[in-house]
Amino acid sequence: MITLLLILIPLLTGLAAFFFRDEKTVRAWALFSSIVTLAVSLLGLTVLNKPEYLAHESQWLGSLGSSFSLKLDGMGQLLCLLTAVAFPLILLSTWKATYSRATSFFALMLLSQAGLMGVFLAADALLFYFFWELALIPVYFLCSQWGGEKRIAVTFKFFIYTFVGSLLMLVAILYIYSQTADRSFALSSFTHVLLKPNEQIWLFVAFVVAFGIKMPIFPFHTWQPDTYEQSPTAVTMVLSGVMVKMGVFGLLRWLLPVIPFSAFQLGDNIMTLAIIGMIYASLIAIRQDDIKRLVAYSSIAHIGLMAAAIFAINETAMQGVMIQMFSHGINIIGMWMVVEVIERQYGTRKISELGGLAQKAPAMAILFLIVALANIALPLTNAFVGEFLMFTGIFNSANTKFAAWFTVAAGLCIIFAAVYTLNLMRKTFYGEPGPRVTTAIDLQINEKLALVVIVALIFWFGVNPQPMLDLTQDVSASIIKAVTNSVSTK
Amino acid sequence: MKNILELAYLVPLFPLIGFLINGLGRKSLSKSMIGIIGSGAILASFVVSLLIFFQVKGGNTDTLNYFSFIRAGAVNIPFAFQIDQLSSIFLLIITGVGFLIHVYSTSYMHEEKTEHFGRYFAYLNLFVFSMLLLVMGANYVIMFIGWEGVGLCSYLLIGFWFKNPEYNKAANKAFIMNRIGDLAFLIAIFWIIGKVGSVGYSEVIAAATEGSKFTTTDITGITILLFIGATGKSAQIPLYTWLPDAMAGPTPVSALIHAATMVTAGIYMIARSNVLYSMSPLTLNIITYVGLATALLAATIALKQNDIKKVLAYSTVSQLGYMFLALGTGAYVAAVFHVMTHAFFKALLFLGSGSVIHAMGGEQDIRKMGGLNKYMKVTHITFLLGCLAIAGIPLFSGFFSKDEILASAFGKSPVIYAVGLFTALLTAFYMFRLYATTFRGSFRGTHEQEHHLHESPSAITIPLVVLAVLSVIGGFIGIPEFMMHGGHKLAEFLQPIVAPSAKLLPVHEVSHSTEWILTGVSSALIIGVVFFAWNKFSRKPDTGEATGFGKVLANKWYVDELYEKAIVNPLAKLGGFFNNIFEKLVVDGLVNGVGRLVSYSSRQLRLLQSGQVGSYVLLMVLSILLVFVIQFFLRK
Amino acid sequence: MPINYYIFLSIALFCIGIAGVLTRRNAIIIFMCIELMLNAVNLLLVAFSKMHSAAAAALPDAATVGTDGQLFVFFIMVVAAAEVSVGLAIIVMMYRNIHSVDVNFLNRLKH
């Protein structure tokens, strides 16, 4: 029931939004819809947190062995909650932004939310693929219609990139399907399929490329800074806050339990790649002058840590990844909110042209400082818990011989993160106001509200992360069990 | 009665509430209200700390579990406080000195706008909160929370005047340097989790002493990593360069954070883990030499500094080196003792310098001062007492703690003792250079400045007097055994903390007569140096630019420049290379290359479509033939 | 008569057709060559059909065996007839437009 509603509400309200005429009404409609979705998601976490509400199955492509099967486990709950929290915040913080053809804009936003929910809920591989694409297509239109100057070229790159990934994933899914005992796309059949190690290896490569492009892992990341830079900020928030989690989620749900042995065999290669990517992206971020690109590279570094932690294959790291998916989503949306305000008010994203904002906009300075500190994982912010667990997991990983060195190398990025985040803070907010900043005004009420909610979430999950850890404990334990079992049987 | 220990949560709670009220109400509250809330919160904490101290003194210690902070996978970290002898001493230092500095600040910062005044007190309260978490935590993670928290507050307060880009750079530098140390600390925590599965002090110590969970390598690795963490926070080689720059913050901040409390966190951490350290002689040796080298290096730099706060900053680095020297020789009690006396006299000196700067209208260059004793009686007397204490003149507090450190250094090796003593002489020299240049001789500033010279208001002088009294008498809780049997009350009090170490570590007993000789020699030398410096700089202050070797010292041995050239620039260049060349040409080049390959090959293949029917037919026929031929050969 | 003779004749006719299509430029002659190739195939189909029906005479359902090939021939003849009518119409139109039936002038499709 809950599962179906989480998809249907944004889907139907999104389709309905195409028929609105007035920008204000459609904006309110979209916000209303996203708040209802949030309420449903919260209900699913609390009052209606019972198995019968959290699963749904109905006929779909029966002859192919695929059914419309949705399921919510702890990880799904967490990511659905993230999606449900993110959209109202995004819509609220960009309330004052105006769009041409606003009805289509908001309709597409809601459709992409429906797709995202579907990805996190699907318990059937074909359905997963279907929603994966459903989430991608609205975003393609959003970027190409409402983006910046170079939007066409950039969106084309983004689309080709992700589409190549999707097709690889489809091939891998179809191959596994052909090997299932009961010719079924169901998740349970997939997890029980027996594949030879060499089959697992190329399936692993296909899946990792598919999900790695989405996350992105170095060296598949070049679409990301360009796309973040050119997209309208609301879409960037969706992309970086929620959509990159699709890749991480894909690895956890569709790779590790399905082809566990390969993860054990090839995991440390991916860890190496991810950690190289972290250092690489962090160093680039230090040199960025464009705030959007800086945040984009910072995000690549953070996601790299998640990728490395996934392949550490232990429960500590896995829990860290789960909790960090949520925290990273919240924090980076907060970062984008401030970037959006800066860009809209001062007409520039160049750090070198800014400065002294703290005097003109003290509320923004304080809220941004907190978000920035969460971005560098200061204790008592939400990101600390996730990063701490991931690092502990990587350090104590039995999946690689170089665990300690990986930790040190990845740990350098903690230092680099402090360098670029604090430099951003220093150059944009501190110092004497620059010429562009003299006309600055502080946050509007809607932006302030959204940021305060984000800051509240940062502290809430930073001080009391245990509920979230309890939520995801069973899923992490079962994923790790799948991998360790496959190793012991081989 | 255990109830009072259960009130321990109030100690950090008061500053937290103070932070919230002052932070949120900084625009609506009046300055006096802000001052009262800010100082009152710390006073309340101090009162609770006192009650706790007397409980602990009566033999009550406890670990208080509040809630489960992180429990996931192999990690189980409760949010818990540990109240014992070590933490209760630090609680008193932090809240006591902290309260005095808050009171001082109400007057010192009075010229700030209300909003910034509120912000200042909010940060200061937040700092005290974090520092209390650091010392009260019952495990390394809670300590780390406080550890990073104090780093954050230090960052915020160094960059308090955020309009000045230089100050902001100093703030960034402090935070980033600390982060380097923090990384090592974190890795040590991961290591401990991997081996013990818990990070509580008692569990870790139990695992180290009883079980076989740790190998020698583990212990050495963990202790070295923790020590690297300490070098960041406590400004030791190689991560010390942030502390002198941190003087960009308001002077009371320098007194509280960068002299009395935060920078001693590293000493607290090692004293807390003393059992682990005692099990690793290698680490202890490293600590000894790093501490000694830092003490000497910083003392030489301090000889040629002309900024009143910079001299005190380098002196702080040097004194911290002394404390590490003590830790390295296994004299944990002496280190804690020196933390305490240093907190008194260094806070006093910083606050005194603040009073001077206040009177001089923001001037910090001692070459432009002189003869201030005539204008500022209280500041002058208290500053002089502070100088006597830090120099180690007999019966002042610094004398006892420094003497104890030197004695244990002698037990380890006479060479270390000699270098330590030399450093102590340098300390006496530069402190009295500072004192004489500032307060003696004749005034060298402008006429206008002279006109404005005045004694500071009582909110400033009262804390000075209290600290001066403490600096004078503070040493009597640690009278060495050879002077008075049972005189070392502090050692008695801390006995439970260091007792397990004492079993592990051979004690270098030095006979009482040797100790008398050592003390006599060092005291005589120090008094001699004090007279020499006093006379030299009262008559003819050192006002010119430094030349020759002095220039190297004045430029801090060019360490900052070295770091800039060897680490910062190459990394920035590498980042630039990645951003401008590698990313565009190699990574994106590959991606675009694939695209270009597709469009190139399609352009070439297009040429086949000539539109000539004949060529199509020919191709078709040839292809059919080819299929036949292939089939023919495959059949074979 | 052995089947080989029919096969050789068909191959010969087919090759003549191919050669004609490849070498000649006159659309009508190409057209005729195509017809030649089609008829070569037809001949072969009929020949094999006859051969198979002779071989299967002993089987119970002999009446229908081997008629498939001849059926195909009818189909081909029908299609060829349709082709001729459409093709010739195109050639006529072509002649009207460019006053030539040379196929090498017919390369405008690519533009």
mmCIF file of N, CA and C in Angstrom, chain B residues 159-228:
data_model
loop_
_atom_site.group_PDB
_atom_site.id
_atom_site.type_symbol
_atom_site.label_atom_id
_atom_site.label_comp_id
_atom_site.label_asym_id
_atom_site.label_seq_id
_atom_site.Cartn_x
_atom_site.Cartn_y
_atom_site.Cartn_z
ATOM 1 N N GLY B 159 39.451 33.521 13.485
ATOM 2 C CA GLY B 159 38.893 34.341 12.408
ATOM 3 C C GLY B 159 37.732 35.188 12.877
ATOM 4 N N PHE B 160 37.751 35.543 14.179
ATOM 5 C CA PHE B 160 36.597 36.274 14.710
ATOM 6 C C PHE B 160 36.391 37.591 13.981
ATOM 7 N N TRP B 161 37.471 38.302 13.735
ATOM 8 C CA TRP B 161 37.360 39.545 12.949
ATOM 9 C C TRP B 161 37.472 39.156 11.487
ATOM 10 N N PHE B 162 36.348 38.721 10.930
ATOM 11 C CA PHE B 162 36.426 38.038 9.634
ATOM 12 C C PHE B 162 36.620 38.984 8.468
ATOM 13 N N LYS B 163 36.659 40.286 8.761
ATOM 14 C CA LYS B 163 36.886 41.201 7.633
ATOM 15 C C LYS B 163 38.341 41.180 7.203
ATOM 16 N N ASN B 164 39.203 40.750 8.100
ATOM 17 C CA ASN B 164 40.627 40.798 7.792
ATOM 18 C C ASN B 164 41.066 39.481 7.139
ATOM 19 N N PRO B 165 41.467 39.546 5.861
ATOM 20 C CA PRO B 165 41.804 38.291 5.154
ATOM 21 C C PRO B 165 42.959 37.542 5.803
ATOM 22 N N GLU B 166 43.918 38.283 6.395
ATOM 23 C CA GLU B 166 45.047 37.599 7.021
ATOM 24 C C GLU B 166 44.591 36.720 8.185
ATOM 25 N N TYR B 167 43.661 37.264 8.982
ATOM 26 C CA TYR B 167 43.162 36.510 10.127
ATOM 27 C C TYR B 167 42.458 35.247 9.647
ATOM 28 N N ASN B 168 41.707 35.393 8.537
ATOM 29 C CA ASN B 168 40.993 34.224 8.034
ATOM 30 C C ASN B 168 41.965 33.158 7.560
ATOM 31 N N LYS B 169 43.065 33.631 6.957
ATOM 32 C CA LYS B 169 44.062 32.646 6.516
ATOM 33 C C LYS B 169 44.649 31.924 7.719
ATOM 34 N N ALA B 170 44.905 32.689 8.783
ATOM 35 C CA ALA B 170 45.458 32.062 9.989
ATOM 36 C C ALA B 170 44.476 31.039 10.543
ATOM 37 N N ALA B 171 43.181 31.389 10.500
ATOM 38 C CA ALA B 171 42.163 30.470 11.010
ATOM 39 C C ALA B 171 42.153 29.186 10.179
ATOM 40 N N ASN B 172 42.184 29.355 8.864
ATOM 41 C CA ASN B 172 42.213 28.179 7.993
ATOM 42 C C ASN B 172 43.423 27.311 8.280
ATOM 43 N N LYS B 173 44.552 27.988 8.424
ATOM 44 C CA LYS B 173 45.797 27.249 8.650
ATOM 45 C C LYS B 173 45.690 26.432 9.928
ATOM 46 N N ALA B 174 45.144 27.060 10.977
ATOM 47 C CA ALA B 174 45.011 26.352 12.250
ATOM 48 C C ALA B 174 44.142 25.127 12.075
ATOM 49 N N PHE B 175 43.024 25.301 11.399
ATOM 50 C CA PHE B 175 42.096 24.180 11.269
ATOM 51 C C PHE B 175 42.716 23.051 10.454
ATOM 52 N N ILE B 176 43.384 23.426 9.368
ATOM 53 C CA ILE B 176 43.895 22.389 8.467
ATOM 54 C C ILE B 176 45.064 21.651 9.105
ATOM 55 N N MET B 177 45.945 22.397 9.775
ATOM 56 C CA MET B 177 47.055 21.746 10.477
ATOM 57 C C MET B 177 46.524 20.774 11.520
ATOM 58 N N ASN B 178 45.475 21.220 12.234
ATOM 59 C CA ASN B 178 44.881 20.343 13.228
ATOM 60 C C ASN B 178 44.284 19.110 12.594
ATOM 61 N N ARG B 179 43.695 19.311 11.412
ATOM 62 C CA ARG B 179 43.080 18.183 10.710
ATOM 63 C C ARG B 179 44.106 17.110 10.382
ATOM 64 N N ILE B 180 45.333 17.537 10.074
ATOM 65 C CA ILE B 180 46.358 16.544 9.751
ATOM 66 C C ILE B 180 46.574 15.651 10.966
ATOM 67 N N GLY B 181 46.692 16.306 12.128
ATOM 68 C CA GLY B 181 46.835 15.524 13.350
ATOM 69 C C GLY B 181 45.605 14.676 13.620
ATOM 70 N N ASP B 182 44.443 15.276 13.365
ATOM 71 C CA ASP B 182 43.190 14.561 13.632
ATOM 72 C C ASP B 182 43.095 13.286 12.819
ATOM 73 N N LEU B 183 43.607 13.335 11.597
ATOM 74 C CA LEU B 183 43.564 12.137 10.758
ATOM 75 C C LEU B 183 44.319 11.000 11.446
ATOM 76 N N ALA B 184 45.503 11.333 11.989
ATOM 77 C CA ALA B 184 46.284 10.294 12.672
ATOM 78 C C ALA B 184 45.513 9.766 13.883
ATOM 79 N N PHE B 185 44.892 10.682 14.607
ATOM 80 C CA PHE B 185 44.087 10.300 15.763
ATOM 81 C C PHE B 185 42.987 9.331 15.327
ATOM 82 N N LEU B 186 42.297 9.706 14.242
ATOM 83 C CA LEU B 186 41.212 8.857 13.749
ATOM 84 C C LEU B 186 41.721 7.461 13.398
ATOM 85 N N ILE B 187 42.864 7.419 12.703
ATOM 86 C CA ILE B 187 43.375 6.111 12.290
ATOM 87 C C ILE B 187 43.706 5.273 13.525
ATOM 88 N N ALA B 188 44.225 5.953 14.550
ATOM 89 C CA ALA B 188 44.482 5.215 15.793
ATOM 90 C C ALA B 188 43.182 4.638 16.339
ATOM 91 N N ILE B 189 42.111 5.424 16.262
ATOM 92 C CA ILE B 189 40.821 4.921 16.757
ATOM 93 C C ILE B 189 40.380 3.707 15.944
ATOM 94 N N PHE B 190 40.534 3.783 14.611
ATOM 95 C CA PHE B 190 40.132 2.637 13.780
ATOM 96 C C PHE B 190 40.927 1.397 14.169
ATOM 97 N N TRP B 191 42.173 1.633 14.416
ATOM 98 C CA TRP B 191 43.063 0.531 14.782
ATOM 99 C C TRP B 191 42.583 -0.112 16.093
ATOM 100 N N ILE B 192 42.283 0.774 17.052
ATOM 101 C CA ILE B 192 41.814 0.258 18.345
ATOM 102 C C ILE B 192 40.517 -0.516 18.154
ATOM 103 N N ILE B 193 39.602 0.033 17.362
ATOM 104 C CA ILE B 193 38.330 -0.670 17.137
ATOM 105 C C ILE B 193 38.597 -2.038 16.530
ATOM 106 N N GLY B 194 39.516 -2.065 15.561
ATOM 107 C CA GLY B 194 39.817 -3.332 14.904
ATOM 108 C C GLY B 194 40.346 -4.371 15.881
ATOM 109 N N LYS B 195 41.105 -3.924 16.866
ATOM 110 C CA LYS B 195 41.735 -4.880 17.768
ATOM 111 C C LYS B 195 40.876 -5.193 18.977
ATOM 112 N N VAL B 196 40.245 -4.170 19.539
ATOM 113 C CA VAL B 196 39.525 -4.374 20.787
ATOM 114 C C VAL B 196 38.019 -4.434 20.566
ATOM 115 N N GLY B 197 37.524 -3.725 19.539
ATOM 116 C CA GLY B 197 36.088 -3.688 19.307
ATOM 117 C C GLY B 197 35.391 -2.697 20.203
ATOM 118 N N SER B 198 36.161 -1.979 20.976
ATOM 119 C CA SER B 198 35.583 -0.973 21.852
ATOM 120 C C SER B 198 36.598 0.152 21.958
ATOM 121 N N VAL B 199 36.127 1.337 22.280
ATOM 122 C CA VAL B 199 37.064 2.446 22.380
ATOM 123 C C VAL B 199 37.085 3.044 23.780
ATOM 124 N N GLY B 200 36.393 2.408 24.722
ATOM 125 C CA GLY B 200 36.400 2.909 26.092
ATOM 126 C C GLY B 200 37.793 2.813 26.686
ATOM 127 N N TYR B 201 38.178 3.804 27.494
ATOM 128 C CA TYR B 201 39.539 3.810 28.033
ATOM 129 C C TYR B 201 39.793 2.537 28.849
ATOM 130 N N SER B 202 38.808 2.210 29.701
ATOM 131 C CA SER B 202 39.062 1.081 30.603
ATOM 132 C C SER B 202 39.213 -0.215 29.801
ATOM 133 N N GLU B 203 38.369 -0.394 28.742
ATOM 134 C CA GLU B 203 38.472 -1.614 27.943
ATOM 135 C C GLU B 203 39.815 -1.681 27.226
ATOM 136 N N VAL B 204 40.235 -0.534 26.672
ATOM 137 C CA VAL B 204 41.483 -0.522 25.915
ATOM 138 C C VAL B 204 42.650 -0.843 26.841
ATOM 139 N N ILE B 205 42.636 -0.221 28.030
ATOM 140 C CA ILE B 205 43.746 -0.458 28.951
ATOM 141 C C ILE B 205 43.750 -1.908 29.415
ATOM 142 N N ALA B 206 42.542 -2.427 29.667
ATOM 143 C CA ALA B 206 42.457 -3.824 30.069
ATOM 144 C C ALA B 206 42.996 -4.727 28.969
ATOM 145 N N ALA B 207 42.626 -4.410 27.726
ATOM 146 C CA ALA B 207 43.094 -5.242 26.618
ATOM 147 C C ALA B 207 44.602 -5.172 26.483
ATOM 148 N N ALA B 208 45.159 -3.998 26.773
ATOM 149 C CA ALA B 208 46.600 -3.841 26.605
ATOM 150 C C ALA B 208 47.366 -4.574 27.703
ATOM 151 N N THR B 209 46.836 -4.515 28.910
ATOM 152 C CA THR B 209 47.622 -5.074 30.008
ATOM 153 C C THR B 209 47.378 -6.560 30.207
ATOM 154 N N GLU B 210 46.130 -6.998 29.989
ATOM 155 C CA GLU B 210 45.836 -8.383 30.330
ATOM 156 C C GLU B 210 45.796 -9.303 29.110
ATOM 157 N N GLY B 211 44.940 -8.971 28.174
ATOM 158 C CA GLY B 211 44.719 -9.900 27.071
ATOM 159 C C GLY B 211 45.898 -9.951 26.113
ATOM 160 N N SER B 212 45.710 -10.709 25.043
ATOM 161 C CA SER B 212 46.757 -10.767 24.023
ATOM 162 C C SER B 212 46.233 -10.153 22.735
ATOM 163 N N LYS B 213 45.318 -9.200 22.896
ATOM 164 C CA LYS B 213 44.718 -8.601 21.698
ATOM 165 C C LYS B 213 45.696 -7.700 20.959
ATOM 166 N N PHE B 214 46.589 -7.096 21.696
ATOM 167 C CA PHE B 214 47.540 -6.171 21.071
ATOM 168 C C PHE B 214 48.897 -6.843 20.929
ATOM 169 N N THR B 215 49.515 -6.675 19.765
ATOM 170 C CA THR B 215 50.928 -7.028 19.650
ATOM 171 C C THR B 215 51.726 -5.769 19.939
ATOM 172 N N THR B 216 53.038 -5.921 20.043
ATOM 173 C CA THR B 216 53.868 -4.735 20.289
ATOM 174 C C THR B 216 53.725 -3.743 19.150
ATOM 175 N N THR B 217 53.666 -4.276 17.913
ATOM 176 C CA THR B 217 53.503 -3.391 16.758
ATOM 177 C C THR B 217 52.232 -2.573 16.892
ATOM 178 N N ASP B 218 51.151 -3.252 17.282
ATOM 179 C CA ASP B 218 49.887 -2.532 17.425
ATOM 180 C C ASP B 218 50.047 -1.372 18.388
ATOM 181 N N ILE B 219 50.630 -1.681 19.553
ATOM 182 C CA ILE B 219 50.709 -0.638 20.573
ATOM 183 C C ILE B 219 51.597 0.495 20.095
ATOM 184 N N THR B 220 52.735 0.137 19.498
ATOM 185 C CA THR B 220 53.607 1.199 19.009
ATOM 186 C C THR B 220 52.898 2.025 17.944
ATOM 187 N N GLY B 221 52.235 1.335 17.007
ATOM 188 C CA GLY B 221 51.530 2.060 15.937
ATOM 189 C C GLY B 221 50.469 2.975 16.497
ATOM 190 N N ILE B 222 49.663 2.440 17.387
ATOM 191 C CA ILE B 222 48.563 3.245 17.935
ATOM 192 C C ILE B 222 49.103 4.438 18.701
ATOM 193 N N THR B 223 50.117 4.185 19.530
ATOM 194 C CA THR B 223 50.606 5.299 20.343
ATOM 195 C C THR B 223 51.265 6.368 19.468
ATOM 196 N N ILE B 224 51.981 5.927 18.420
ATOM 197 C CA ILE B 224 52.602 6.942 17.556
ATOM 198 C C ILE B 224 51.528 7.760 16.857
ATOM 199 N N LEU B 225 50.482 7.079 16.369
ATOM 200 C CA LEU B 225 49.414 7.809 15.691
ATOM 201 C C LEU B 225 48.727 8.785 16.642
ATOM 202 N N LEU B 226 48.460 8.324 17.849
ATOM 203 C CA LEU B 226 47.845 9.236 18.817
ATOM 204 C C LEU B 226 48.760 10.417 19.078
ATOM 205 N N PHE B 227 50.043 10.138 19.138
ATOM 206 C CA PHE B 227 50.987 11.230 19.390
ATOM 207 C C PHE B 227 50.993 12.221 18.227
ATOM 208 N N ILE B 228 50.909 11.695 16.984
ATOM 209 C CA ILE B 228 50.846 12.627 15.846
ATOM 210 C C ILE B 228 49.610 13.506 15.983
#
